[in-house]
mmCIF file of C-alpha atoms and ligand atoms in Angstrom:
data_model
loop_
_atom_site.group_PDB
_atom_site.id
_atom_site.type_symbol
_atom_site.label_atom_id
_atom_site.label_comp_id
_atom_site.label_asym_id
_atom_site.label_seq_id
_atom_site.Cartn_x
_atom_site.Cartn_y
_atom_site.Cartn_z
ATOM 1 C CA UNK R 12 -44.862 103.846 -16.425
ATOM 2 C CA UNK R 13 -47.565 102.625 -18.774
ATOM 3 C CA UNK R 14 -46.292 100.830 -21.916
ATOM 4 C CA UNK R 15 -48.333 101.597 -25.084
ATOM 5 C CA UNK R 16 -50.288 98.521 -26.378
ATOM 6 C CA UNK R 17 -48.483 98.476 -29.766
ATOM 7 C CA UNK R 18 -45.073 98.234 -28.019
ATOM 8 C CA UNK R 19 -46.383 95.419 -25.831
ATOM 9 C CA UNK R 20 -47.627 93.577 -28.933
ATOM 10 C CA UNK R 21 -44.273 93.956 -30.660
ATOM 11 C CA UNK R 22 -42.467 92.738 -27.518
ATOM 12 C CA UNK R 23 -44.718 89.665 -27.314
ATOM 13 C CA UNK R 24 -44.220 88.991 -31.017
ATOM 14 C CA UNK R 25 -40.429 89.130 -30.544
ATOM 15 C CA UNK R 26 -40.599 86.671 -27.633
ATOM 16 C CA UNK R 27 -42.793 84.249 -29.622
ATOM 17 C CA UNK R 28 -40.513 84.548 -32.700
ATOM 18 C CA UNK R 29 -37.420 83.909 -30.555
ATOM 19 C CA UNK R 30 -39.054 80.832 -28.998
ATOM 20 C CA UNK R 31 -40.130 79.554 -32.408
ATOM 21 C CA UNK R 32 -36.657 80.075 -33.881
ATOM 22 C CA UNK R 33 -35.135 78.168 -30.966
ATOM 23 C CA UNK R 34 -37.625 75.327 -31.410
ATOM 24 C CA UNK R 35 -36.811 75.086 -35.102
ATOM 25 C CA UNK R 36 -33.069 75.304 -34.626
ATOM 26 C CA UNK R 37 -32.416 73.001 -31.681
ATOM 27 C CA UNK R 38 -32.847 69.229 -31.755
ATOM 28 C CA UNK R 39 -35.960 69.168 -29.562
ATOM 29 C CA UNK R 40 -36.184 65.593 -28.269
ATOM 30 C CA UNK R 41 -35.121 63.394 -31.168
ATOM 31 C CA UNK R 42 -37.593 60.720 -32.257
ATOM 32 C CA UNK R 43 -36.601 57.066 -32.362
ATOM 33 C CA UNK R 44 -36.284 55.883 -35.983
ATOM 34 C CA UNK R 45 -38.371 52.682 -35.653
ATOM 35 C CA UNK R 46 -41.189 51.271 -33.504
ATOM 36 C CA UNK R 47 -38.586 49.722 -31.202
ATOM 37 C CA UNK R 48 -38.756 51.891 -28.047
ATOM 38 C CA UNK R 49 -37.230 49.426 -25.575
ATOM 39 C CA UNK R 50 -34.374 51.922 -25.066
ATOM 40 C CA UNK R 51 -36.626 54.120 -22.925
ATOM 41 C CA UNK R 52 -37.959 51.114 -20.957
ATOM 42 C CA UNK R 53 -34.459 50.124 -19.846
ATOM 43 C CA UNK R 54 -34.728 46.955 -21.975
ATOM 44 C CA UNK R 55 -31.403 47.243 -23.752
ATOM 45 C CA UNK R 56 -31.250 43.592 -24.807
ATOM 46 C CA UNK R 57 -34.448 44.073 -26.833
ATOM 47 C CA UNK R 58 -33.363 47.413 -28.258
ATOM 48 C CA UNK R 59 -29.814 46.661 -29.427
ATOM 49 C CA UNK R 60 -28.969 43.954 -31.970
ATOM 50 C CA UNK R 61 -26.414 41.457 -30.665
ATOM 51 C CA UNK R 62 -23.212 40.380 -32.370
ATOM 52 C CA UNK R 63 -22.063 36.761 -32.651
ATOM 53 C CA UNK R 64 -18.860 36.764 -30.604
ATOM 54 C CA UNK R 65 -16.160 34.182 -30.137
ATOM 55 C CA UNK R 66 -13.644 35.351 -27.540
ATOM 56 C CA UNK R 67 -11.003 33.057 -26.049
ATOM 57 C CA UNK R 68 -12.985 30.019 -27.181
ATOM 58 C CA UNK R 69 -16.298 31.152 -25.671
ATOM 59 C CA UNK R 70 -19.205 32.047 -27.916
ATOM 60 C CA UNK R 71 -21.779 34.649 -26.897
ATOM 61 C CA UNK R 72 -24.334 37.066 -28.371
ATOM 62 C CA UNK R 73 -23.782 40.315 -26.433
ATOM 63 C CA UNK R 74 -26.256 43.171 -27.059
ATOM 64 C CA UNK R 75 -23.584 45.603 -25.818
ATOM 65 C CA UNK R 76 -21.773 45.061 -29.108
ATOM 66 C CA UNK R 77 -24.730 46.844 -30.729
ATOM 67 C CA UNK R 78 -24.142 50.007 -28.675
ATOM 68 C CA UNK R 79 -21.863 52.901 -29.630
ATOM 69 C CA UNK R 80 -18.168 52.814 -28.799
ATOM 70 C CA UNK R 81 -15.235 50.402 -28.554
ATOM 71 C CA UNK R 82 -17.514 47.402 -28.221
ATOM 72 C CA UNK R 83 -16.106 44.948 -30.773
ATOM 73 C CA UNK R 84 -13.002 42.794 -31.397
ATOM 74 C CA UNK R 85 -12.175 42.123 -27.744
ATOM 75 C CA UNK R 86 -8.549 41.905 -26.686
ATOM 76 C CA UNK R 87 -6.995 41.009 -23.349
ATOM 77 C CA UNK R 88 -4.482 43.750 -22.518
ATOM 78 C CA UNK R 89 -2.640 45.343 -19.574
ATOM 79 C CA UNK R 90 -5.780 47.505 -19.175
ATOM 80 C CA UNK R 91 -8.027 44.428 -18.952
ATOM 81 C CA UNK R 92 -10.332 43.161 -21.688
ATOM 82 C CA UNK R 93 -11.102 46.006 -24.072
ATOM 83 C CA UNK R 94 -12.904 46.404 -27.387
ATOM 84 C CA UNK R 95 -10.432 47.485 -30.058
ATOM 85 C CA UNK R 96 -12.918 48.007 -32.894
ATOM 86 C CA UNK R 97 -15.034 51.112 -32.762
ATOM 87 C CA UNK R 98 -18.756 51.099 -33.564
ATOM 88 C CA UNK R 99 -19.697 54.551 -34.865
ATOM 89 C CA UNK R 100 -23.446 54.231 -34.265
ATOM 90 C CA UNK R 101 -26.080 51.986 -32.697
ATOM 91 C CA UNK R 102 -27.741 48.822 -34.054
ATOM 92 C CA UNK R 103 -31.500 48.742 -33.467
ATOM 93 C CA UNK R 104 -33.278 45.364 -33.552
ATOM 94 C CA UNK R 105 -36.404 44.825 -35.647
ATOM 95 C CA UNK R 106 -39.766 44.417 -33.915
ATOM 96 C CA UNK R 107 -41.635 43.096 -36.973
ATOM 97 C CA UNK R 108 -40.683 40.251 -39.301
ATOM 98 C CA UNK R 109 -42.452 38.306 -42.031
ATOM 99 C CA UNK R 110 -42.772 34.509 -42.121
ATOM 100 C CA UNK R 111 -39.402 34.277 -43.879
ATOM 101 C CA UNK R 112 -37.828 36.247 -40.984
ATOM 102 C CA UNK R 113 -37.244 39.364 -43.088
ATOM 103 C CA UNK R 114 -37.566 42.636 -41.097
ATOM 104 C CA UNK R 115 -40.604 44.788 -41.879
ATOM 105 C CA UNK R 116 -39.919 47.824 -39.665
ATOM 106 C CA UNK R 117 -40.470 51.229 -41.219
ATOM 107 C CA UNK R 118 -37.487 53.560 -40.853
ATOM 108 C CA UNK R 119 -38.347 57.157 -39.969
ATOM 109 C CA UNK R 120 -36.419 60.405 -39.527
ATOM 110 C CA UNK R 121 -35.211 61.343 -36.046
ATOM 111 C CA UNK R 122 -35.951 65.025 -36.823
ATOM 112 C CA UNK R 123 -36.832 67.303 -39.737
ATOM 113 C CA UNK R 124 -34.137 68.033 -42.315
ATOM 114 C CA UNK R 125 -33.069 67.557 -45.918
ATOM 115 C CA UNK R 126 -32.047 64.265 -47.527
ATOM 116 C CA UNK R 127 -28.388 65.026 -48.232
ATOM 117 C CA UNK R 128 -27.389 61.706 -49.756
ATOM 118 C CA UNK R 129 -28.912 58.398 -50.872
ATOM 119 C CA UNK R 130 -26.880 55.279 -51.674
ATOM 120 C CA UNK R 131 -29.163 52.830 -53.432
ATOM 121 C CA UNK R 132 -26.426 50.381 -54.367
ATOM 122 C CA UNK R 133 -26.170 47.684 -51.700
ATOM 123 C CA UNK R 134 -22.750 46.538 -52.909
ATOM 124 C CA UNK R 135 -20.654 49.724 -52.981
ATOM 125 C CA UNK R 136 -20.626 50.408 -49.252
ATOM 126 C CA UNK R 137 -20.185 48.412 -46.047
ATOM 127 C CA UNK R 138 -23.334 50.293 -44.968
ATOM 128 C CA UNK R 139 -25.296 48.666 -47.813
ATOM 129 C CA UNK R 140 -28.238 50.850 -48.862
ATOM 130 C CA UNK R 141 -28.037 53.957 -46.719
ATOM 131 C CA UNK R 142 -29.097 57.566 -46.586
ATOM 132 C CA UNK R 143 -28.008 60.707 -44.812
ATOM 133 C CA UNK R 144 -30.247 63.501 -43.569
ATOM 134 C CA UNK R 145 -28.785 66.896 -42.779
ATOM 135 C CA UNK R 146 -30.361 68.723 -39.867
ATOM 136 C CA UNK R 147 -30.097 72.517 -39.753
ATOM 137 C CA UNK R 148 -29.911 72.788 -35.993
ATOM 138 C CA UNK R 149 -28.215 75.739 -34.336
ATOM 139 C CA UNK R 150 -25.321 73.401 -33.582
ATOM 140 C CA UNK R 151 -24.328 73.430 -37.273
ATOM 141 C CA UNK R 152 -25.089 70.821 -39.917
ATOM 142 C CA UNK R 153 -25.331 67.458 -38.177
ATOM 143 C CA UNK R 154 -26.124 64.383 -40.238
ATOM 144 C CA UNK R 155 -28.188 61.387 -39.211
ATOM 145 C CA UNK R 156 -27.294 58.230 -41.134
ATOM 146 C CA UNK R 157 -29.556 55.182 -41.596
ATOM 147 C CA UNK R 158 -27.837 52.047 -42.883
ATOM 148 C CA UNK R 159 -28.426 48.442 -44.036
ATOM 149 C CA UNK R 160 -31.895 49.276 -45.423
ATOM 150 C CA UNK R 161 -33.745 46.989 -47.841
ATOM 151 C CA UNK R 162 -35.447 49.938 -49.502
ATOM 152 C CA UNK R 163 -35.154 53.733 -49.468
ATOM 153 C CA UNK R 164 -38.358 55.656 -50.150
ATOM 154 C CA UNK R 165 -37.045 59.257 -50.423
ATOM 155 C CA UNK R 166 -34.765 61.079 -52.847
ATOM 156 C CA UNK R 167 -31.714 63.302 -52.360
ATOM 157 C CA UNK R 168 -32.672 66.958 -51.947
ATOM 158 C CA UNK R 169 -36.100 66.139 -50.508
ATOM 159 C CA UNK R 170 -37.242 67.939 -47.338
ATOM 160 C CA UNK R 171 -38.452 65.550 -44.667
ATOM 161 C CA UNK R 172 -40.427 66.048 -41.484
ATOM 162 C CA UNK R 173 -39.682 64.548 -38.108
ATOM 163 C CA UNK R 174 -40.997 60.967 -37.996
ATOM 164 C CA UNK R 175 -41.495 60.739 -41.768
ATOM 165 C CA UNK R 176 -40.970 57.319 -43.335
ATOM 166 C CA UNK R 177 -37.745 57.151 -45.352
ATOM 167 C CA UNK R 178 -37.287 53.434 -45.903
ATOM 168 C CA UNK R 179 -37.579 49.853 -44.681
ATOM 169 C CA UNK R 180 -35.162 47.917 -42.487
ATOM 170 C CA UNK R 181 -32.986 45.290 -44.147
ATOM 171 C CA UNK R 182 -29.679 43.485 -43.981
ATOM 172 C CA UNK R 183 -27.707 45.011 -46.863
ATOM 173 C CA UNK R 184 -24.004 45.746 -46.378
ATOM 174 C CA UNK R 185 -21.119 43.885 -44.776
ATOM 175 C CA UNK R 186 -21.274 41.282 -42.000
ATOM 176 C CA UNK R 187 -25.043 40.860 -41.763
ATOM 177 C CA UNK R 188 -27.447 38.021 -42.316
ATOM 178 C CA UNK R 189 -31.232 37.911 -42.186
ATOM 179 C CA UNK R 190 -31.224 36.899 -38.530
ATOM 180 C CA UNK R 191 -29.113 39.930 -37.552
ATOM 181 C CA UNK R 192 -31.119 42.442 -39.613
ATOM 182 C CA UNK R 193 -31.043 45.842 -37.927
ATOM 183 C CA UNK R 194 -30.959 49.571 -38.461
ATOM 184 C CA UNK R 195 -27.511 51.076 -37.978
ATOM 185 C CA UNK R 196 -28.095 54.676 -36.878
ATOM 186 C CA UNK R 197 -25.489 57.415 -36.553
ATOM 187 C CA UNK R 198 -25.501 61.102 -35.718
ATOM 188 C CA UNK R 199 -22.450 62.761 -37.211
ATOM 189 C CA UNK R 200 -20.335 65.844 -37.623
ATOM 190 C CA UNK R 201 -19.028 66.427 -41.129
ATOM 191 C CA UNK R 202 -15.223 66.503 -40.904
ATOM 192 C CA UNK R 203 -14.357 68.217 -44.197
ATOM 193 C CA UNK R 204 -15.844 69.605 -47.384
ATOM 194 C CA UNK R 205 -12.587 68.625 -49.166
ATOM 195 C CA UNK R 206 -13.068 64.888 -48.626
ATOM 196 C CA UNK R 207 -12.928 63.932 -52.289
ATOM 197 C CA UNK R 208 -9.428 65.352 -52.839
ATOM 198 C CA UNK R 209 -8.230 63.824 -49.525
ATOM 199 C CA UNK R 210 -9.601 60.429 -50.605
ATOM 200 C CA UNK R 211 -8.019 60.710 -54.059
ATOM 201 C CA UNK R 212 -4.630 61.480 -52.472
ATOM 202 C CA UNK R 213 -4.638 58.647 -49.935
ATOM 203 C CA UNK R 214 -6.706 55.914 -51.594
ATOM 204 C CA UNK R 215 -5.297 55.876 -55.120
ATOM 205 C CA UNK R 216 -7.170 53.477 -57.375
ATOM 206 C CA UNK R 217 -10.236 53.285 -55.135
ATOM 207 C CA UNK R 218 -13.266 55.356 -56.057
ATOM 208 C CA UNK R 219 -15.180 57.457 -53.539
ATOM 209 C CA UNK R 220 -18.814 56.743 -54.410
ATOM 210 C CA UNK R 221 -20.350 58.858 -51.676
ATOM 211 C CA UNK R 222 -18.967 62.419 -51.927
ATOM 212 C CA UNK R 223 -18.713 64.148 -48.547
ATOM 213 C CA UNK R 224 -21.127 61.614 -47.059
ATOM 214 C CA UNK R 225 -18.601 58.808 -47.019
ATOM 215 C CA UNK R 226 -18.431 57.197 -43.544
ATOM 216 C CA UNK R 227 -14.736 58.138 -43.313
ATOM 217 C CA UNK R 228 -15.705 61.831 -43.454
ATOM 218 C CA UNK R 229 -18.176 61.710 -40.593
ATOM 219 C CA UNK R 230 -17.523 61.520 -36.869
ATOM 220 C CA UNK R 231 -20.348 59.909 -34.916
ATOM 221 C CA UNK R 232 -21.449 60.906 -31.449
ATOM 222 C CA UNK R 233 -22.975 58.517 -28.908
ATOM 223 C CA UNK R 234 -26.578 58.811 -30.073
ATOM 224 C CA UNK R 235 -27.810 56.062 -27.689
ATOM 225 C CA UNK R 236 -26.549 58.007 -24.668
ATOM 226 C CA UNK R 237 -27.851 61.238 -26.190
ATOM 227 C CA UNK R 238 -31.387 59.791 -26.408
ATOM 228 C CA UNK R 239 -31.255 58.780 -22.738
ATOM 229 C CA UNK R 240 -29.654 62.065 -21.600
ATOM 230 C CA UNK R 241 -32.196 64.129 -23.549
ATOM 231 C CA UNK R 242 -35.119 62.163 -22.104
ATOM 232 C CA UNK R 243 -33.866 63.271 -18.670
ATOM 233 C CA UNK R 244 -33.055 66.858 -19.680
ATOM 234 C CA UNK R 245 -35.164 68.291 -22.513
ATOM 235 C CA UNK R 246 -32.921 71.381 -22.732
ATOM 236 C CA UNK R 247 -29.819 69.331 -23.567
ATOM 237 C CA UNK R 248 -28.089 70.492 -26.752
ATOM 238 C CA UNK R 249 -25.488 68.702 -28.857
ATOM 239 C CA UNK R 250 -22.666 71.163 -27.914
ATOM 240 C CA UNK R 251 -23.370 70.692 -24.195
ATOM 241 C CA UNK R 252 -23.485 66.926 -24.642
ATOM 242 C CA UNK R 253 -20.129 66.957 -26.473
ATOM 243 C CA UNK R 254 -18.488 69.194 -23.854
ATOM 244 C CA UNK R 255 -19.163 66.501 -21.240
ATOM 245 C CA UNK R 256 -17.195 63.927 -23.245
ATOM 246 C CA UNK R 257 -13.828 62.743 -21.964
ATOM 247 C CA UNK R 258 -10.795 63.875 -23.956
ATOM 248 C CA UNK R 259 -8.315 61.108 -24.804
ATOM 249 C CA UNK R 260 -5.665 63.053 -26.700
ATOM 250 C CA UNK R 261 -4.827 66.521 -27.971
ATOM 251 C CA UNK R 262 -2.976 67.385 -31.151
ATOM 252 C CA UNK R 263 -1.238 70.721 -31.695
ATOM 253 C CA UNK R 264 -1.017 71.876 -35.300
ATOM 254 C CA UNK R 265 0.557 74.910 -36.995
ATOM 255 C CA UNK R 266 -1.984 77.704 -37.335
ATOM 256 C CA UNK R 267 -2.355 78.524 -41.013
ATOM 257 C CA UNK R 268 -5.710 80.246 -40.711
ATOM 258 C CA UNK R 269 -9.148 79.509 -39.329
ATOM 259 C CA UNK R 270 -10.156 75.860 -39.341
ATOM 260 C CA UNK R 271 -13.090 74.987 -41.590
ATOM 261 C CA UNK R 272 -14.318 72.648 -38.872
ATOM 262 C CA UNK R 273 -14.644 75.513 -36.371
ATOM 263 C CA UNK R 274 -16.314 77.780 -38.921
ATOM 264 C CA UNK R 275 -18.921 75.051 -39.412
ATOM 265 C CA UNK R 276 -19.236 74.222 -35.695
ATOM 266 C CA UNK R 277 -18.389 77.453 -33.809
ATOM 267 C CA UNK R 278 -19.174 75.818 -30.465
ATOM 268 C CA UNK R 279 -15.974 73.768 -30.852
ATOM 269 C CA UNK R 280 -13.988 76.977 -30.241
ATOM 270 C CA UNK R 281 -12.400 77.196 -26.813
ATOM 271 C CA UNK R 282 -10.496 80.266 -25.586
ATOM 272 C CA UNK R 283 -10.062 83.516 -27.499
ATOM 273 C CA UNK R 284 -9.610 82.747 -31.207
ATOM 274 C CA UNK R 285 -8.971 86.460 -31.924
ATOM 275 C CA UNK R 286 -5.611 86.282 -30.142
ATOM 276 C CA UNK R 287 -3.006 85.342 -32.729
ATOM 277 C CA UNK R 288 -0.969 82.330 -31.635
ATOM 278 C CA UNK R 289 1.358 80.052 -33.626
ATOM 279 C CA UNK R 290 -0.804 76.949 -33.233
ATOM 280 C CA UNK R 291 -4.169 75.349 -32.625
ATOM 281 C CA UNK R 292 -4.667 72.600 -30.077
ATOM 282 C CA UNK R 293 -7.464 70.178 -30.987
ATOM 283 C CA UNK R 294 -8.877 67.917 -28.274
ATOM 284 C CA UNK R 295 -10.304 64.538 -29.309
ATOM 285 C CA UNK R 296 -12.354 61.836 -27.675
ATOM 286 C CA UNK R 297 -10.872 58.329 -28.020
ATOM 287 C CA UNK R 298 -13.044 57.834 -31.126
ATOM 288 C CA UNK R 299 -11.427 60.797 -32.900
ATOM 289 C CA UNK R 300 -14.514 62.927 -32.352
ATOM 290 C CA UNK R 301 -13.287 66.545 -32.023
ATOM 291 C CA UNK R 302 -14.304 68.005 -28.659
ATOM 292 C CA UNK R 303 -12.686 71.465 -28.775
ATOM 293 C CA UNK R 304 -10.205 73.676 -30.635
ATOM 294 C CA UNK R 305 -8.133 76.180 -28.650
ATOM 295 C CA UNK R 306 -5.371 78.642 -29.617
ATOM 296 C CA UNK R 307 -1.970 77.400 -28.447
ATOM 297 C CA UNK R 308 1.286 79.296 -27.769
ATOM 298 C CA UNK R 309 3.369 76.184 -28.393
ATOM 299 C CA UNK R 310 5.086 76.499 -31.780
ATOM 300 C CA UNK R 311 5.068 73.307 -33.852
ATOM 301 C CA UNK R 312 6.164 72.646 -37.421
ATOM 302 C CA UNK R 313 3.935 69.592 -37.899
ATOM 303 C CA UNK R 314 0.928 68.051 -36.111
ATOM 304 C CA UNK R 315 2.155 66.837 -32.721
ATOM 305 C CA UNK R 316 0.417 64.919 -29.921
ATOM 306 C CA UNK R 317 0.571 67.387 -27.023
ATOM 307 C CA UNK R 318 -1.385 65.451 -24.412
ATOM 308 C CA UNK R 319 -2.716 61.935 -23.964
ATOM 309 C CA UNK R 320 -4.636 59.969 -21.346
ATOM 310 C CA UNK R 321 -2.419 57.450 -19.617
ATOM 311 C CA UNK R 322 -2.977 53.789 -20.375
ATOM 312 C CA UNK R 323 -0.933 50.652 -19.821
ATOM 313 C CA UNK R 324 -1.622 48.972 -23.149
ATOM 314 C CA UNK R 325 -1.003 50.380 -26.595
ATOM 315 C CA UNK R 326 -2.795 53.647 -27.422
ATOM 316 C CA UNK R 327 -3.610 52.241 -30.843
ATOM 317 C CA UNK R 328 -6.147 49.852 -29.238
ATOM 318 C CA UNK R 329 -7.966 52.778 -27.653
ATOM 319 C CA UNK R 330 -7.865 55.284 -30.532
ATOM 320 C CA UNK R 331 -8.721 53.461 -33.771
ATOM 321 C CA UNK R 332 -4.944 53.284 -34.388
ATOM 322 C CA UNK R 333 -4.673 57.060 -34.683
ATOM 323 C CA UNK R 334 -2.195 57.297 -31.798
ATOM 324 C CA UNK R 335 0.798 55.025 -31.148
ATOM 325 C CA UNK R 336 2.774 54.519 -27.918
ATOM 326 C CA UNK R 337 1.936 53.688 -24.314
ATOM 327 C CA UNK R 338 1.624 55.606 -21.035
ATOM 328 C CA UNK R 339 2.269 59.317 -21.574
ATOM 329 C CA UNK R 340 4.329 58.607 -24.709
ATOM 330 C CA UNK R 341 2.278 59.066 -27.832
ATOM 331 C CA UNK R 342 2.778 59.934 -31.487
ATOM 332 C CA UNK R 343 0.494 60.133 -34.494
ATOM 333 C CA UNK R 344 0.453 56.994 -36.631
ATOM 334 C CA UNK R 345 0.419 57.300 -40.431
ATOM 335 C CA UNK R 346 -3.361 56.854 -40.227
ATOM 336 C CA UNK R 347 -3.412 59.564 -37.558
ATOM 337 C CA UNK R 348 -1.439 61.962 -39.771
ATOM 338 C CA UNK R 349 -3.901 61.380 -42.619
ATOM 339 C CA UNK R 350 -6.816 61.944 -40.246
ATOM 340 C CA UNK R 351 -5.382 65.274 -39.049
ATOM 341 C CA UNK R 352 -4.824 66.280 -42.689
ATOM 342 C CA UNK R 353 -8.490 65.626 -43.374
ATOM 343 C CA UNK R 354 -9.881 67.702 -40.545
ATOM 344 C CA UNK R 355 -7.426 70.559 -41.116
ATOM 345 C CA UNK R 356 -7.721 70.434 -44.936
ATOM 346 C CA UNK R 357 -3.900 70.456 -45.007
ATOM 347 C CA UNK R 358 -3.913 68.050 -47.954
ATOM 348 C CA UNK R 359 -5.632 70.725 -50.046
ATOM 349 C CA UNK R 360 -3.323 72.936 -52.147
ATOM 350 C CA UNK R 361 -4.600 76.386 -51.130
ATOM 351 C CA UNK R 362 -3.854 77.524 -47.578
ATOM 352 C CA UNK R 363 -6.270 80.086 -46.153
ATOM 353 C CA UNK R 364 -4.706 83.327 -44.983
ATOM 354 C CA UNK R 365 -6.210 84.694 -41.780
HETATM 355 ZN ZN1 ZN N 429 -23.819 49.097 -36.643
#
């Protein structure tokens, strides 16, 4: 059968539009934020900024402490030597310095987006001067965060293109000196839009200067590994990357309605959310990054750890102190209970009726 030319044109137009929409929505190969591209040359020691370490009397300057994960505050445990302090992002070394050893590297966006937040006060955050860019990918609003800058050259609300200059590297914030100047880069999910009221409830007397873009309200994914994985598979999306992450623990919570987190990131939904069950079961990576949310038939009256990876040492070392116990025994710590309140908005007065 012969297809009329106008129909063929419309069909082609639809295909092109669909391809364009996909290109705009997905994080098509993220750009590196500085001129340091040693990551893709396999030269990790030149890409990541080291940390000055003193462990069991031995000093060292390991670049691995600049990667994402439990890479800091080493402890000898029944599970061997493990890092007990979590690093939410990656630390990228400067490639240009002036005669006084100050970094000169331009900081650029990893993709197009909108400047969601700018903190120009070096003293009111451990991040020093930092900014957050929200990316409208089809995986929901993900936020890249650029910290310890000496100068920020964009304003909140401004649209930015991929690779656009947004600031200059520095050493503002906590625990840095000129020698260890670096860019701290994160790629985050937003945990809650009710952060301010959660903060006011649990941190009485301390002011939240950063609205929803406070570091406590963002869960970072392993952006260093994502760069490498995406360089090997250009079709890789954030949801697919997250699905491959190992689950450390699951928490079952009473089901009081749809979770805001799942509404914002629908790809977190696992199983049939239309089937009414008494509970939700949320799976977390060791970092507390939510990996999936599934309906659960197990009735609970309060958030309960329903599954945990076995370890010989204390779970608190492996989970940012969110889980307590050892082996298959595990309970939520007070910090863990607060964390679950934040991501379920259970601290907020109004419960949503499904
Ligand atoms: Zn860092």
